[in-house]
Amino acid sequence: DYAAFVTCGARDPGLPGLEKRLGAETFRRLFPVCLGDNGSEFSNPSAIEKSVDGKTQRTKLFYCAPQASWQKGHVENNHLNLRKIFPKGTSFDQFEQEDVNLALSHVNSMARKSLNDIPAITVFETIYGKGILDRIGISLVSPNEVNLTPELLKK
């Protein structure tokens, strides 16, 4: 359920940027494994697995079997919720990192049945602390203000 915390804005430097914001030790603790599919974004495993120092391993990349989305069920649920805000075909070029963080804050502030109706962000904060959330720009949204529509990012 924590997978949707990973940021992916067009101007964000991806995993290297996230590793820099979190620090290598915290990144490895939060993301010891990266589970991918056969998409082109996973075609260079060493770029994903190697730390920004170029020497140490930041994570281990594993691939799901083709047509087996059930192998990453919680991630797929997060993707479905993100697709409500970013419909298929939406270009991320128009968004700033703050827009993506806002969307992730809303998705992760939804009460989750799998977490006894507690938002994933609350569980994450309980386990890892608010400091990590602050470093990646994610914050709790009041339940009555959660918005999972494209209108969330209309300016």
XYZ file of N, CA and C in Angstrom:
465
model
N 0.809 -1.206 0.000
C 0.000 0.000 0.000
C 0.848 1.264 0.000
N 2.135 1.141 0.175
C 2.972 2.338 0.214
C 3.548 2.689 -1.149
N 3.289 1.868 -2.150
C 3.908 2.070 -3.459
C 3.572 3.413 -4.070
N 2.405 3.924 -3.815
C 2.005 5.182 -4.442
C 2.747 6.377 -3.875
N 3.605 6.179 -2.886
C 4.378 7.296 -2.379
C 5.506 7.680 -3.325
N 5.895 6.786 -4.203
C 6.979 7.100 -5.131
C 6.533 8.217 -6.060
N 7.378 9.224 -6.199
C 7.025 10.371 -7.023
C 7.466 10.147 -8.456
N 6.770 10.796 -9.390
C 7.068 10.537 -10.795
C 6.799 11.756 -11.663
N 6.968 12.935 -11.146
C 6.710 14.136 -11.941
C 7.688 14.282 -13.088
N 7.286 14.986 -14.113
C 8.091 15.122 -15.325
C 9.442 15.785 -15.050
N 9.488 16.701 -14.089
C 10.736 17.411 -13.815
C 11.508 16.814 -12.637
N 10.949 15.788 -12.029
C 11.619 15.126 -10.920
C 12.621 14.139 -11.484
N 13.806 14.068 -10.900
C 14.800 13.132 -11.420
C 14.561 11.683 -11.021
N 13.329 11.312 -10.742
C 12.979 9.924 -10.501
C 13.630 9.323 -9.279
N 14.056 8.069 -9.392
C 14.633 7.376 -8.243
C 15.881 8.055 -7.699
N 16.787 8.571 -8.542
C 17.937 9.279 -7.966
C 17.519 10.482 -7.108
N 16.540 11.230 -7.564
C 16.060 12.379 -6.796
C 15.409 11.953 -5.496
N 14.636 10.886 -5.549
C 13.986 10.366 -4.352
C 15.037 9.857 -3.367
N 16.049 9.180 -3.883
C 17.123 8.686 -3.013
C 17.861 9.852 -2.351
N 18.100 10.912 -3.100
C 18.781 12.086 -2.525
C 17.933 12.743 -1.439
N 16.624 12.872 -1.683
C 15.749 13.500 -0.687
C 15.634 12.659 0.579
N 15.567 11.346 0.420
C 15.400 10.469 1.565
C 16.715 10.104 2.241
N 17.787 10.105 1.481
C 19.049 9.562 1.958
C 19.109 8.097 1.588
N 20.303 7.610 1.298
C 20.468 6.234 0.800
C 19.949 5.198 1.788
N 20.244 5.362 3.060
C 19.831 4.370 4.054
C 18.301 4.295 4.167
N 17.647 5.441 4.233
C 16.191 5.460 4.330
C 15.568 4.910 3.058
N 16.123 5.282 1.890
C 15.597 4.749 0.628
C 15.646 3.233 0.634
N 16.792 2.652 1.004
C 16.938 1.189 0.999
C 15.984 0.525 1.994
N 15.735 1.186 3.125
C 14.815 0.630 4.119
C 13.376 0.637 3.588
N 12.990 1.710 2.882
C 11.626 1.822 2.368
C 11.392 1.012 1.095
N 12.409 0.935 0.244
C 12.266 0.298 -1.066
C 13.344 -0.757 -1.304
N 13.382 -1.817 -0.486
C 14.399 -2.842 -0.704
C 14.186 -3.583 -2.021
N 12.930 -3.563 -2.507
C 12.561 -4.266 -3.734
C 11.730 -3.333 -4.602
N 11.988 -3.373 -5.891
C 11.168 -2.663 -6.872
C 10.549 -3.735 -7.762
N 9.235 -3.749 -7.815
C 8.531 -4.751 -8.613
C 8.015 -4.082 -9.872
N 8.470 -4.548 -11.010
C 8.102 -3.927 -12.276
C 7.425 -4.895 -13.223
N 6.970 -4.326 -14.326
C 6.428 -5.160 -15.386
C 7.406 -5.080 -16.556
N 6.988 -5.413 -17.727
C 7.901 -5.396 -18.871
C 7.857 -4.081 -19.640
N 7.400 -3.009 -18.990
C 7.360 -1.702 -19.629
C 8.750 -1.145 -19.868
N 8.845 -0.221 -20.799
C 10.145 0.348 -21.161
C 10.812 1.078 -20.003
N 10.016 1.557 -19.038
C 10.599 2.255 -17.887
C 11.425 1.326 -16.999
N 11.309 0.019 -17.212
C 12.085 -0.957 -16.440
C 13.141 -1.658 -17.296
N 13.436 -1.114 -18.467
C 14.337 -1.792 -19.408
C 15.815 -1.636 -19.058
N 16.154 -0.786 -18.114
C 17.542 -0.609 -17.703
C 17.651 -0.900 -16.207
N 17.697 -2.190 -15.843
C 17.678 -2.545 -14.424
C 18.818 -1.950 -13.609
N 19.997 -1.827 -14.182
C 21.110 -1.281 -13.395
C 20.876 0.181 -13.030
N 20.187 0.944 -13.875
C 19.881 2.342 -13.557
C 18.909 2.431 -12.384
N 18.077 1.425 -12.236
C 17.123 1.389 -11.127
C 17.808 0.869 -9.866
N 18.611 -0.165 -10.005
C 19.193 -0.819 -8.836
C 20.388 -0.089 -8.243
N 21.172 0.607 -9.056
C 22.395 1.267 -8.568
C 22.086 2.576 -7.873
N 22.764 2.803 -6.772
C 22.631 4.033 -6.005
C 23.240 5.203 -6.769
N 22.928 6.419 -6.334
C 23.465 7.602 -7.004
C 24.983 7.670 -6.909
N 25.578 6.966 -5.933
C 27.034 6.949 -5.839
C 27.672 6.064 -6.907
N 26.834 5.282 -7.627
C 27.316 4.431 -8.704
C 27.984 3.152 -8.237
N 28.066 2.952 -6.925
C 28.787 1.793 -6.401
C 27.878 0.823 -5.651
N 27.033 1.343 -4.808
C 26.203 0.479 -3.970
C 24.851 0.215 -4.625
N 24.193 -0.808 -4.114
C 22.881 -1.172 -4.644
C 21.811 -0.439 -3.833
N 20.904 0.284 -4.541
C 19.843 1.028 -3.842
C 18.620 0.139 -3.630
N 18.340 -0.773 -4.563
C 17.185 -1.655 -4.481
C 17.428 -2.869 -5.375
N 16.550 -3.825 -5.300
C 16.607 -4.981 -6.199
C 15.346 -4.960 -7.052
N 15.513 -5.113 -8.346
C 14.395 -5.089 -9.280
C 13.983 -6.507 -9.643
N 12.678 -6.759 -9.522
C 12.097 -8.022 -9.932
C 10.959 -7.722 -10.894
N 10.673 -8.653 -11.784
C 9.634 -8.469 -12.787
C 8.458 -9.398 -12.526
N 7.260 -8.861 -12.699
C 6.054 -9.690 -12.659
C 5.960 -10.466 -13.963
N 5.245 -11.553 -13.916
C 4.974 -12.302 -15.138
C 4.018 -11.479 -16.012
N 4.167 -11.570 -17.333
C 3.238 -10.855 -18.215
C 1.790 -11.260 -17.937
N 0.893 -10.286 -18.020
C -0.540 -10.496 -17.812
C -0.870 -11.044 -16.423
N -0.046 -10.714 -15.431
C -0.283 -11.206 -14.067
C -0.310 -10.034 -13.086
N -1.239 -9.108 -13.313
C -1.316 -7.926 -12.453
C -1.618 -8.297 -11.000
N -2.177 -9.465 -10.774
C -2.459 -9.918 -9.413
C -1.180 -10.062 -8.589
N -0.021 -10.174 -9.258
C 1.235 -10.319 -8.534
C 1.636 -9.026 -7.812
N 1.010 -7.932 -8.164
C 1.258 -6.660 -7.480
C -0.069 -5.960 -7.221
N -0.962 -6.687 -6.551
C -2.328 -6.248 -6.344
C -2.492 -4.882 -5.694
N -1.781 -4.622 -4.597
C -1.924 -3.327 -3.928
C -1.433 -2.193 -4.817
N -0.385 -2.449 -5.581
C 0.120 -1.425 -6.495
C -0.931 -1.141 -7.563
N -1.557 -2.189 -8.080
C -2.587 -2.004 -9.104
C -3.764 -1.194 -8.565
N -4.134 -1.407 -7.295
C -5.207 -0.612 -6.698
C -4.819 0.867 -6.657
N -3.574 1.139 -6.314
C -3.103 2.531 -6.304
C -3.111 3.102 -7.709
N -2.717 2.306 -8.687
C -2.735 2.768 -10.079
C -4.154 3.119 -10.519
N -5.119 2.294 -10.134
C -6.507 2.578 -10.482
C -6.956 3.915 -9.890
N -6.574 4.170 -8.653
C -6.942 5.436 -8.022
C -6.208 6.615 -8.651
N -4.943 6.437 -8.998
C -4.213 7.512 -9.678
C -4.796 7.788 -11.060
N -5.287 6.746 -11.728
C -5.883 6.923 -13.063
C -7.180 7.738 -13.002
N -7.803 7.801 -11.848
C -8.979 8.651 -11.700
C -8.577 10.130 -11.805
N -7.379 10.447 -11.351
C -6.862 11.822 -11.404
C -6.139 12.065 -12.726
N -5.362 11.074 -13.153
C -4.586 11.146 -14.398
C -5.125 10.094 -15.367
N -6.194 10.379 -16.096
C -6.746 9.376 -17.011
C -5.695 8.880 -18.015
N -5.851 7.659 -18.456
C -4.929 7.070 -19.437
C -4.744 8.031 -20.609
N -3.516 8.211 -21.017
C -3.197 9.126 -22.112
C -2.810 10.518 -21.646
N -2.935 10.792 -20.355
C -2.563 12.100 -19.819
C -1.051 12.250 -19.849
N -0.572 13.342 -20.392
C 0.863 13.627 -20.399
C 1.253 14.250 -19.067
N 2.351 13.772 -18.488
C 2.845 14.330 -17.236
C 3.669 15.590 -17.481
N 3.934 15.934 -18.722
C 4.747 17.106 -19.043
C 4.150 18.398 -18.503
N 2.835 18.439 -18.360
C 2.162 19.649 -17.903
C 2.186 19.825 -16.386
N 2.634 18.814 -15.664
C 2.565 18.840 -14.217
C 3.921 19.100 -13.578
N 3.881 19.829 -12.483
C 5.055 20.038 -11.634
C 5.070 18.920 -10.586
N 6.199 18.745 -9.918
C 6.281 17.735 -8.870
C 5.227 17.986 -7.790
N 4.939 19.244 -7.502
C 3.944 19.575 -6.482
C 2.562 19.045 -6.866
N 2.247 19.035 -8.163
C 0.968 18.489 -8.631
C 0.891 16.990 -8.358
N 1.974 16.293 -8.658
C 2.019 14.849 -8.434
C 1.939 14.559 -6.935
N 2.647 15.352 -6.131
C 2.599 15.169 -4.678
C 1.177 15.370 -4.151
N 0.474 16.365 -4.693
C -0.903 16.618 -4.281
C -1.781 15.405 -4.615
N -1.634 14.885 -5.810
C -2.411 13.702 -6.212
C -2.094 12.514 -5.301
N -0.815 12.298 -5.020
C -0.423 11.187 -4.152
C -0.929 11.389 -2.730
N -0.954 12.637 -2.274
C -1.498 12.924 -0.941
C -2.970 12.539 -0.877
N -3.723 12.858 -1.923
C -5.148 12.519 -1.944
C -5.360 11.011 -2.029
N -4.635 10.325 -2.905
C -4.781 8.873 -3.034
C -4.443 8.177 -1.725
N -3.386 8.602 -1.082
C -2.947 7.939 0.146
C -3.702 8.389 1.387
N -4.586 9.378 1.249
C -5.417 9.826 2.371
C -6.779 9.139 2.396
N -7.068 8.327 1.388
C -8.320 7.560 1.367
C -8.279 6.475 2.439
N -9.393 6.275 3.107
C -9.485 5.158 4.046
C -9.387 3.854 3.254
N -8.619 2.907 3.758
C -8.416 1.622 3.072
C -9.041 0.486 3.866
N -9.914 -0.264 3.236
C -10.510 -1.421 3.906
C -9.429 -2.385 4.367
N -8.396 -2.551 3.538
C -7.318 -3.485 3.868
C -6.510 -3.035 5.085
N -6.690 -1.768 5.491
C -5.982 -1.228 6.657
C -6.978 -0.838 7.758
N -8.088 -1.556 7.823
C -9.133 -1.282 8.823
C -9.662 0.140 8.732
N -9.883 0.597 7.506
C -10.446 1.919 7.221
C -9.558 3.079 7.692
N -8.275 2.839 7.711
C -7.299 3.880 8.041
C -6.576 4.236 6.747
N -6.294 5.520 6.510
C -5.544 5.885 5.298
C -4.121 5.321 5.329
N -3.612 4.951 4.179
C -2.245 4.423 4.078
C -1.229 5.421 4.617
N -1.478 6.705 4.401
C -0.545 7.731 4.855
C -0.428 7.735 6.382
N -1.523 7.454 7.076
C -1.510 7.408 8.541
C -0.713 6.209 9.031
N -0.908 5.065 8.384
C -0.145 3.870 8.751
C 1.339 4.111 8.489
N 1.655 4.681 7.316
C 3.044 4.970 6.968
C 3.678 5.890 8.011
N 2.979 6.955 8.381
C 3.511 7.907 9.365
C 3.725 7.250 10.726
N 2.833 6.357 11.115
C 2.964 5.652 12.381
C 4.222 4.792 12.397
N 4.502 4.152 11.288
C 5.664 3.252 11.216
C 6.964 4.015 10.991
N 6.971 4.974 10.053
C 8.215 5.608 9.626
C 8.390 7.054 10.087
N 7.338 7.691 10.552
C 7.427 9.069 11.025
C 7.046 10.080 9.957
N 6.653 11.250 10.434
C 6.209 12.320 9.543
C 7.368 12.949 8.772
N 8.566 12.869 9.309
C 9.726 13.481 8.656
C 9.943 12.992 7.236
N 9.739 11.714 7.009
C 9.921 11.162 5.662
C 8.863 11.734 4.724
N 7.628 11.800 5.201
C 6.558 12.371 4.381
C 6.867 13.821 4.027
N 7.374 14.566 4.980
C 7.737 15.966 4.723
C 8.832 16.063 3.654
N 9.799 15.159 3.709
C 10.897 15.186 2.732
C 10.450 14.892 1.313
N 9.374 14.117 1.166
C 8.912 13.797 -0.188
C 7.661 14.592 -0.575
N 7.228 15.497 0.289
C 6.132 16.402 -0.063
C 4.751 15.792 -0.061
N 4.533 14.784 0.782
C 3.235 14.126 0.883
C 2.620 14.488 2.234
N 1.321 14.827 2.238
C 0.665 15.191 3.496
C -0.756 14.650 3.530
N -1.259 14.485 4.746
C -2.605 13.960 4.950
C -3.645 14.984 4.515
N -4.642 14.503 3.784
C -5.779 15.320 3.346
C -6.981 14.878 4.168
N -7.760 15.833 4.648
C -8.961 15.537 5.419
C -9.872 14.620 4.608
N -10.487 13.611 5.261
C -11.326 12.654 4.518
C -12.414 13.307 3.666
N -13.006 14.386 4.143
C -14.073 15.028 3.368
C -13.539 15.911 2.250
N -12.217 16.033 2.137
C -11.609 16.830 1.071
C -10.879 15.990 0.028
N -10.831 14.665 0.217
C -10.152 13.795 -0.752
C -10.872 13.913 -2.092
N -10.087 14.161 -3.140
C -10.619 14.363 -4.481
C -9.823 13.500 -5.452
N -10.459 12.532 -6.049
C -9.791 11.641 -7.003
C -10.330 11.882 -8.407
N -10.370 13.153 -8.812
C -10.821 13.505 -10.156
C -9.781 14.408 -10.810
N -9.780 14.513 -12.135
C -8.842 15.407 -12.816
C -8.981 16.864 -12.361
N -10.140 17.247 -11.836
C -10.353 18.623 -11.367
C -9.409 18.986 -10.223
N -8.884 17.993 -9.522
C -7.936 18.247 -8.435
C -6.768 19.107 -8.922
N -6.321 18.878 -10.164
C -5.126 19.558 -10.663
C -5.424 20.673 -11.643
N -6.677 21.042 -11.783
C -7.020 22.173 -12.662
C -6.565 23.448 -12.000
N -5.915 24.286 -12.785
C -5.393 25.544 -12.235
C -6.215 26.710 -12.706
